[in-house]
Amino acid sequence: NAGVTQTPKFQVLKTGQSMTLQCAQDMNHEYMSWYRQDPGMGLRLIHYSVGAGITDQGEVPNGYNVSRSTTEDFPLRLLSAAPSQTSVYFCASSSTSGGNEQFFGPGTRLTVL
Amino acid sequence: DQQVKQNSPSLSVQEGRISILNCDYTNSMFDYFLWYKKYPAEGPTFLISISSIKDKNEDGRFTVFLNKSAKHLSLHIVPSQPGDSAVYFCERSQGNLIFGKGTKLSVKP
């Protein structure tokens, strides 16, 4: 099992550009989520999904879109990148939304100039 | 409203001694609290959890204590080792998942 994979590892964007951060898991987990980590701010939930076709907003959803067309994939889209979106992004999955541990990907370091 | 608080951003401990990391919460509704460990340039990894119906859970050198009346939990690491140096996050599990801001533990040889 590869676990949770994220691509790319690093990305530099210019303000206003769009891009998609990819996330995939091969553990057949229903629950997937996206977090951003900023210095002194911990891990903040952006969007999450409890199953294919179901997504919901987390703590900091503005500027990001998600979709969940399959159990395996949960891409995060930045429609018009802003410098405030410079961060490290982590994708995670778990078998249920309560109680079970989340498995995290290695992260994507995004810089918006 | 910060529902999960880790009030100590950093902690320094001597190798072999006990490390105690703390977490406070405001919402009494939860199923579990989980602790994760994060090394630089890696994703967090699960360490230990505790159910809302328990007050203690132990796994090797790691023990988590839950005090529901004080809305407080703590992670004890005994004995601390240099490889334990990392950022530790507590996470509340109930519906969506809320993390604290983390505590950076440094264990000095």
mmCIF file of N, CA and C in Angstrom, chain A residues 58-97:
data_model
loop_
_atom_site.group_PDB
_atom_site.id
_atom_site.type_symbol
_atom_site.label_atom_id
_atom_site.label_comp_id
_atom_site.label_asym_id
_atom_site.label_seq_id
_atom_site.Cartn_x
_atom_site.Cartn_y
_atom_site.Cartn_z
ATOM 1 N N GLY A 58 -14.468 23.247 5.923
ATOM 2 C CA GLY A 58 -13.848 23.236 7.225
ATOM 3 C C GLY A 58 -13.722 24.638 7.781
ATOM 4 N N GLU A 59 -12.650 24.883 8.474
ATOM 5 C CA GLU A 59 -12.431 26.156 9.168
ATOM 6 C C GLU A 59 -12.038 27.290 8.223
ATOM 7 N N VAL A 60 -11.247 26.970 7.170
ATOM 8 C CA VAL A 60 -10.721 28.007 6.285
ATOM 9 C C VAL A 60 -10.954 27.647 4.820
ATOM 10 N N PRO A 61 -12.195 27.610 4.337
ATOM 11 C CA PRO A 61 -12.479 27.115 2.984
ATOM 12 C C PRO A 61 -12.328 28.142 1.863
ATOM 13 N N ASN A 62 -12.273 29.430 2.223
ATOM 14 C CA ASN A 62 -12.328 30.453 1.178
ATOM 15 C C ASN A 62 -11.105 30.400 0.267
ATOM 16 N N GLY A 63 -11.386 30.416 -1.046
ATOM 17 C CA GLY A 63 -10.319 30.378 -2.043
ATOM 18 C C GLY A 63 -9.980 28.983 -2.521
ATOM 19 N N TYR A 64 -10.673 27.990 -1.974
ATOM 20 C CA TYR A 64 -10.395 26.591 -2.316
ATOM 21 C C TYR A 64 -11.687 25.870 -2.711
ATOM 22 N N ASN A 65 -11.555 24.985 -3.683
ATOM 23 C CA ASN A 65 -12.662 24.096 -4.048
ATOM 24 C C ASN A 65 -12.198 22.657 -3.990
ATOM 25 N N VAL A 66 -13.137 21.759 -3.699
ATOM 26 C CA VAL A 66 -12.828 20.333 -3.716
ATOM 27 C C VAL A 66 -13.953 19.582 -4.403
ATOM 28 N N SER A 67 -13.643 18.357 -4.794
ATOM 29 C CA SER A 67 -14.649 17.433 -5.302
ATOM 30 C C SER A 67 -14.216 16.035 -4.904
ATOM 31 N N ARG A 68 -15.168 15.128 -4.858
ATOM 32 C CA ARG A 68 -14.845 13.735 -4.498
ATOM 33 C C ARG A 68 -15.662 12.820 -5.415
ATOM 34 N N SER A 69 -15.119 12.580 -6.596
ATOM 35 C CA SER A 69 -15.839 11.753 -7.556
ATOM 36 C C SER A 69 -15.564 10.264 -7.333
ATOM 37 N N THR A 70 -14.461 9.939 -6.686
ATOM 38 C CA THR A 70 -14.146 8.552 -6.364
ATOM 39 C C THR A 70 -13.737 8.451 -4.906
ATOM 40 N N THR A 71 -13.739 7.248 -4.356
ATOM 41 C CA THR A 71 -13.278 7.059 -2.975
ATOM 42 C C THR A 71 -11.805 7.395 -2.835
ATOM 43 N N GLU A 72 -11.034 7.121 -3.903
ATOM 44 C CA GLU A 72 -9.580 7.223 -3.813
ATOM 45 C C GLU A 72 -9.034 8.642 -3.890
ATOM 46 N N ASP A 73 -9.698 9.523 -4.635
ATOM 47 C CA ASP A 73 -9.100 10.820 -4.971
ATOM 48 C C ASP A 73 -9.845 11.986 -4.347
ATOM 49 N N PHE A 74 -9.088 12.991 -3.928
ATOM 50 C CA PHE A 74 -9.694 14.176 -3.304
ATOM 51 C C PHE A 74 -8.839 15.394 -3.666
ATOM 52 N N PRO A 75 -8.980 15.911 -4.871
ATOM 53 C CA PRO A 75 -8.155 17.046 -5.296
ATOM 54 C C PRO A 75 -8.605 18.375 -4.677
ATOM 55 N N LEU A 76 -7.646 19.235 -4.455
ATOM 56 C CA LEU A 76 -7.896 20.578 -3.914
ATOM 57 C C LEU A 76 -7.537 21.598 -4.985
ATOM 58 N N ARG A 77 -8.491 22.454 -5.315
ATOM 59 C CA ARG A 77 -8.273 23.436 -6.379
ATOM 60 C C ARG A 77 -8.164 24.840 -5.816
ATOM 61 N N LEU A 78 -7.126 25.535 -6.271
ATOM 62 C CA LEU A 78 -6.994 26.962 -6.001
ATOM 63 C C LEU A 78 -7.393 27.674 -7.282
ATOM 64 N N LEU A 79 -8.450 28.446 -7.243
ATOM 65 C CA LEU A 79 -8.995 29.040 -8.465
ATOM 66 C C LEU A 79 -8.216 30.266 -8.905
ATOM 67 N N SER A 80 -7.783 31.072 -7.938
ATOM 68 C CA SER A 80 -7.015 32.287 -8.229
ATOM 69 C C SER A 80 -6.081 32.508 -7.050
ATOM 70 N N ALA A 81 -4.865 32.009 -7.180
ATOM 71 C CA ALA A 81 -3.948 31.974 -6.047
ATOM 72 C C ALA A 81 -3.625 33.370 -5.515
ATOM 73 N N ALA A 82 -3.505 33.455 -4.190
ATOM 74 C CA ALA A 82 -3.142 34.701 -3.512
ATOM 75 C C ALA A 82 -1.952 34.427 -2.594
ATOM 76 N N PRO A 83 -1.129 35.451 -2.318
ATOM 77 C CA PRO A 83 0.017 35.232 -1.417
ATOM 78 C C PRO A 83 -0.386 34.661 -0.054
ATOM 79 N N SER A 84 -1.613 34.947 0.401
ATOM 80 C CA SER A 84 -2.073 34.423 1.691
ATOM 81 C C SER A 84 -2.249 32.905 1.660
ATOM 82 N N GLN A 85 -2.225 32.322 0.477
ATOM 83 C CA GLN A 85 -2.344 30.874 0.364
ATOM 84 C C GLN A 85 -0.985 30.168 0.352
ATOM 85 N N THR A 86 0.068 30.930 0.514
ATOM 86 C CA THR A 86 1.390 30.330 0.713
ATOM 87 C C THR A 86 1.364 29.534 2.011
ATOM 88 N N SER A 87 1.647 28.244 1.919
ATOM 89 C CA SER A 87 1.498 27.380 3.070
ATOM 90 C C SER A 87 1.994 25.982 2.720
ATOM 91 N N VAL A 88 1.942 25.097 3.706
ATOM 92 C CA VAL A 88 2.158 23.672 3.465
ATOM 93 C C VAL A 88 0.804 22.984 3.586
ATOM 94 N N TYR A 89 0.463 22.222 2.571
ATOM 95 C CA TYR A 89 -0.848 21.585 2.513
ATOM 96 C C TYR A 89 -0.714 20.077 2.730
ATOM 97 N N PHE A 90 -1.559 19.566 3.630
ATOM 98 C CA PHE A 90 -1.576 18.141 3.919
ATOM 99 C C PHE A 90 -2.946 17.573 3.611
ATOM 100 N N CYS A 91 -2.919 16.419 2.974
ATOM 101 C CA CYS A 91 -4.125 15.640 2.749
ATOM 102 C C CYS A 91 -4.102 14.476 3.725
ATOM 103 N N ALA A 92 -5.269 14.058 4.188
ATOM 104 C CA ALA A 92 -5.340 12.956 5.138
ATOM 105 C C ALA A 92 -6.565 12.104 4.845
ATOM 106 N N SER A 93 -6.523 10.862 5.291
ATOM 107 C CA SER A 93 -7.688 9.984 5.148
ATOM 108 C C SER A 93 -7.823 9.126 6.393
ATOM 109 N N SER A 94 -9.048 8.669 6.646
ATOM 110 C CA SER A 94 -9.299 7.750 7.749
ATOM 111 C C SER A 94 -10.525 6.928 7.410
ATOM 112 N N SER A 95 -10.695 5.820 8.150
ATOM 113 C CA SER A 95 -11.798 4.927 7.817
ATOM 114 C C SER A 95 -13.138 5.464 8.290
ATOM 115 N N THR A 96 -13.139 6.284 9.347
ATOM 116 C CA THR A 96 -14.358 6.955 9.779
ATOM 117 C C THR A 96 -13.982 8.347 10.233
ATOM 118 N N SER A 97 -14.945 9.193 10.423
ATOM 119 C CA SER A 97 -14.629 10.564 10.815
ATOM 120 C C SER A 97 -14.445 10.693 12.312
#
